[in-house]
Amino acid sequence: LRHAAYATPEYAAEHHPERQNSTARWVGWGSPDDRPEWIARSPFPHLAVGGHFNNIQIQQDAARRGLGIGYFPCVVGDDAPDLVRLSDPEPYMKVWLLSHRDLRAAARMRAFREFVFGHHDHIEARLEGRV
């Protein structure tokens, strides 16, 4: 699963997040009392935090309303037509598909696995931000 920075085109043009003296702000998760660790690993570690929202839908909505830059999974950010990607996708975490052994033979689980395996290339491309 890869993440990237997203904002509205207007926000990016007005605040120039790539500049060291940028007025851009992050909207993301963490505690208002500290500087979250993910910022140091982000494409714009010099930006301040403008809002802490521990819900990805609220983060995306804040970015869509021009409140700042969000750092989302590409599968989330790429689906928002009013946001643009501001950075290359960066590895964030691995995704595993697991099931409880008691449910492995259930028809619904088998159908789900067959769907995922049948669409593996597309799903992988979406999670990695290649689509």
mmCIF file of C-alpha atoms in Angstrom:
data_model
loop_
_atom_site.group_PDB
_atom_site.id
_atom_site.type_symbol
_atom_site.label_atom_id
_atom_site.label_comp_id
_atom_site.label_asym_id
_atom_site.label_seq_id
_atom_site.Cartn_x
_atom_site.Cartn_y
_atom_site.Cartn_z
ATOM 1 C CA LEU A 1 0.000 0.000 0.000
ATOM 2 C CA ARG A 2 1.518 3.283 -1.089
ATOM 3 C CA HIS A 3 0.716 6.797 0.092
ATOM 4 C CA ALA A 4 1.120 10.171 -1.614
ATOM 5 C CA ALA A 5 0.397 13.807 -0.855
ATOM 6 C CA TYR A 6 -2.848 15.248 -2.256
ATOM 7 C CA ALA A 7 -4.398 18.713 -2.380
ATOM 8 C CA THR A 8 -6.651 20.760 -4.591
ATOM 9 C CA PRO A 9 -4.859 22.289 -7.586
ATOM 10 C CA GLU A 10 -5.752 25.734 -6.247
ATOM 11 C CA TYR A 11 -4.239 25.013 -2.810
ATOM 12 C CA ALA A 12 -1.004 23.702 -4.318
ATOM 13 C CA ALA A 13 -0.718 26.708 -6.666
ATOM 14 C CA GLU A 14 -1.340 29.204 -3.868
ATOM 15 C CA HIS A 15 0.854 27.641 -1.151
ATOM 16 C CA HIS A 16 3.721 25.988 -3.099
ATOM 17 C CA PRO A 17 4.380 23.046 -0.726
ATOM 18 C CA GLU A 18 7.714 22.254 -2.378
ATOM 19 C CA ARG A 19 9.219 25.540 -1.143
ATOM 20 C CA GLN A 20 10.963 25.730 2.215
ATOM 21 C CA ASN A 21 9.063 28.910 3.106
ATOM 22 C CA SER A 22 5.718 27.425 2.061
ATOM 23 C CA THR A 23 2.498 28.447 3.785
ATOM 24 C CA ALA A 24 1.000 25.016 3.081
ATOM 25 C CA ARG A 25 -0.189 22.910 6.010
ATOM 26 C CA TRP A 26 -0.789 19.206 6.518
ATOM 27 C CA VAL A 27 -4.174 17.814 7.459
ATOM 28 C CA GLY A 28 -3.631 14.383 8.917
ATOM 29 C CA TRP A 29 -3.647 12.154 11.930
ATOM 30 C CA GLY A 30 -1.808 12.391 15.191
ATOM 31 C CA SER A 31 -1.902 14.382 18.375
ATOM 32 C CA PRO A 32 -2.010 18.183 18.333
ATOM 33 C CA ASP A 33 0.652 18.080 21.060
ATOM 34 C CA ASP A 34 3.377 16.565 18.905
ATOM 35 C CA ARG A 35 4.724 16.414 15.371
ATOM 36 C CA PRO A 36 3.619 13.036 13.995
ATOM 37 C CA GLU A 37 6.386 10.716 12.797
ATOM 38 C CA TRP A 38 4.799 10.280 9.357
ATOM 39 C CA ILE A 39 5.583 13.912 8.508
ATOM 40 C CA ALA A 40 9.334 13.272 8.687
ATOM 41 C CA ARG A 41 8.903 10.453 6.149
ATOM 42 C CA SER A 42 6.578 12.510 3.933
ATOM 43 C CA PRO A 43 7.549 14.301 0.710
ATOM 44 C CA PHE A 44 7.202 17.673 2.502
ATOM 45 C CA PRO A 45 8.734 17.242 5.989
ATOM 46 C CA HIS A 46 9.173 21.010 6.370
ATOM 47 C CA LEU A 47 5.429 21.762 6.417
ATOM 48 C CA ALA A 48 3.537 22.512 9.591
ATOM 49 C CA VAL A 49 0.388 20.695 10.648
ATOM 50 C CA GLY A 50 -2.848 22.601 10.155
ATOM 51 C CA GLY A 51 -5.241 19.999 11.500
ATOM 52 C CA HIS A 52 -5.322 16.612 13.200
ATOM 53 C CA PHE A 53 -8.181 14.411 12.053
ATOM 54 C CA ASN A 54 -8.021 10.745 13.012
ATOM 55 C CA ASN A 55 -10.422 9.695 10.274
ATOM 56 C CA ILE A 56 -9.310 9.380 6.665
ATOM 57 C CA GLN A 57 -12.672 10.527 5.290
ATOM 58 C CA ILE A 58 -12.465 13.729 7.326
ATOM 59 C CA GLN A 59 -8.857 14.228 6.195
ATOM 60 C CA GLN A 60 -9.870 13.816 2.566
ATOM 61 C CA ASP A 61 -12.804 16.180 2.993
ATOM 62 C CA ALA A 62 -10.547 18.775 4.643
ATOM 63 C CA ALA A 63 -8.107 18.556 1.726
ATOM 64 C CA ARG A 64 -10.967 18.754 -0.792
ATOM 65 C CA ARG A 65 -12.209 21.929 0.919
ATOM 66 C CA GLY A 66 -8.781 23.541 0.605
ATOM 67 C CA LEU A 67 -7.772 23.305 4.260
ATOM 68 C CA GLY A 68 -4.411 21.676 3.564
ATOM 69 C CA ILE A 69 -2.523 18.734 2.125
ATOM 70 C CA GLY A 70 -3.499 15.172 2.926
ATOM 71 C CA TYR A 71 -1.217 12.142 2.932
ATOM 72 C CA PHE A 72 -3.485 9.302 1.827
ATOM 73 C CA PRO A 73 -3.291 5.814 0.420
ATOM 74 C CA CYS A 74 -3.214 6.270 -3.352
ATOM 75 C CA VAL A 75 -6.348 4.154 -3.677
ATOM 76 C CA VAL A 76 -8.162 6.876 -1.663
ATOM 77 C CA GLY A 77 -6.529 10.021 -3.060
ATOM 78 C CA ASP A 78 -6.661 8.945 -6.699
ATOM 79 C CA ASP A 79 -10.435 8.467 -6.439
ATOM 80 C CA ALA A 80 -11.040 12.105 -5.473
ATOM 81 C CA PRO A 81 -11.549 13.989 -8.750
ATOM 82 C CA ASP A 82 -10.998 17.389 -7.118
ATOM 83 C CA LEU A 83 -7.578 16.447 -5.671
ATOM 84 C CA VAL A 84 -4.248 16.162 -7.449
ATOM 85 C CA ARG A 85 -1.302 14.032 -6.444
ATOM 86 C CA LEU A 86 1.627 16.189 -5.319
ATOM 87 C CA SER A 87 4.226 13.461 -4.800
ATOM 88 C CA ASP A 88 5.307 10.101 -6.068
ATOM 89 C CA PRO A 89 3.696 7.130 -4.321
ATOM 90 C CA GLU A 90 5.792 5.958 -1.388
ATOM 91 C CA PRO A 91 5.657 2.532 0.295
ATOM 92 C CA TYR A 92 3.706 2.720 3.523
ATOM 93 C CA MET A 93 2.653 -0.763 4.613
ATOM 94 C CA LYS A 94 2.141 -4.274 3.342
ATOM 95 C CA VAL A 95 -1.371 -5.615 2.855
ATOM 96 C CA TRP A 96 -2.163 -9.232 3.594
ATOM 97 C CA LEU A 97 -5.268 -11.250 2.851
ATOM 98 C CA LEU A 98 -5.942 -13.622 5.719
ATOM 99 C CA SER A 99 -8.936 -15.640 6.794
ATOM 100 C CA HIS A 100 -9.798 -17.639 9.853
ATOM 101 C CA ARG A 101 -9.328 -21.361 9.289
ATOM 102 C CA ASP A 102 -12.973 -22.013 10.262
ATOM 103 C CA LEU A 103 -14.148 -19.703 7.457
ATOM 104 C CA ARG A 104 -11.662 -20.726 4.780
ATOM 105 C CA ALA A 105 -14.061 -23.197 3.170
ATOM 106 C CA ALA A 106 -17.138 -20.938 3.382
ATOM 107 C CA ALA A 107 -18.615 -20.141 -0.031
ATOM 108 C CA ARG A 108 -18.535 -16.378 0.545
ATOM 109 C CA MET A 109 -14.845 -16.482 1.495
ATOM 110 C CA ARG A 110 -14.006 -18.692 -1.458
ATOM 111 C CA ALA A 111 -15.870 -16.301 -3.795
ATOM 112 C CA PHE A 112 -14.031 -13.323 -2.295
ATOM 113 C CA ARG A 113 -10.620 -15.001 -2.679
ATOM 114 C CA GLU A 114 -11.411 -15.955 -6.279
ATOM 115 C CA PHE A 115 -12.397 -12.354 -7.016
ATOM 116 C CA VAL A 116 -9.231 -10.950 -5.440
ATOM 117 C CA PHE A 117 -6.967 -13.478 -7.142
ATOM 118 C CA GLY A 118 -8.743 -12.943 -10.468
ATOM 119 C CA HIS A 119 -8.261 -9.176 -10.239
ATOM 120 C CA HIS A 120 -4.893 -9.256 -8.495
ATOM 121 C CA ASP A 121 -3.014 -7.138 -11.043
ATOM 122 C CA HIS A 122 -5.606 -4.351 -11.027
ATOM 123 C CA ILE A 123 -5.986 -4.368 -7.233
ATOM 124 C CA GLU A 124 -2.216 -4.297 -6.752
ATOM 125 C CA ALA A 125 -1.863 -1.410 -9.230
ATOM 126 C CA ARG A 126 -4.554 0.592 -7.377
ATOM 127 C CA LEU A 127 -2.981 -0.021 -3.967
ATOM 128 C CA GLU A 128 0.422 0.981 -5.312
ATOM 129 C CA GLY A 129 -0.875 4.092 -7.074
ATOM 130 C CA ARG A 130 -0.021 2.910 -10.577
ATOM 131 C CA VAL A 131 -3.508 3.368 -12.037
#
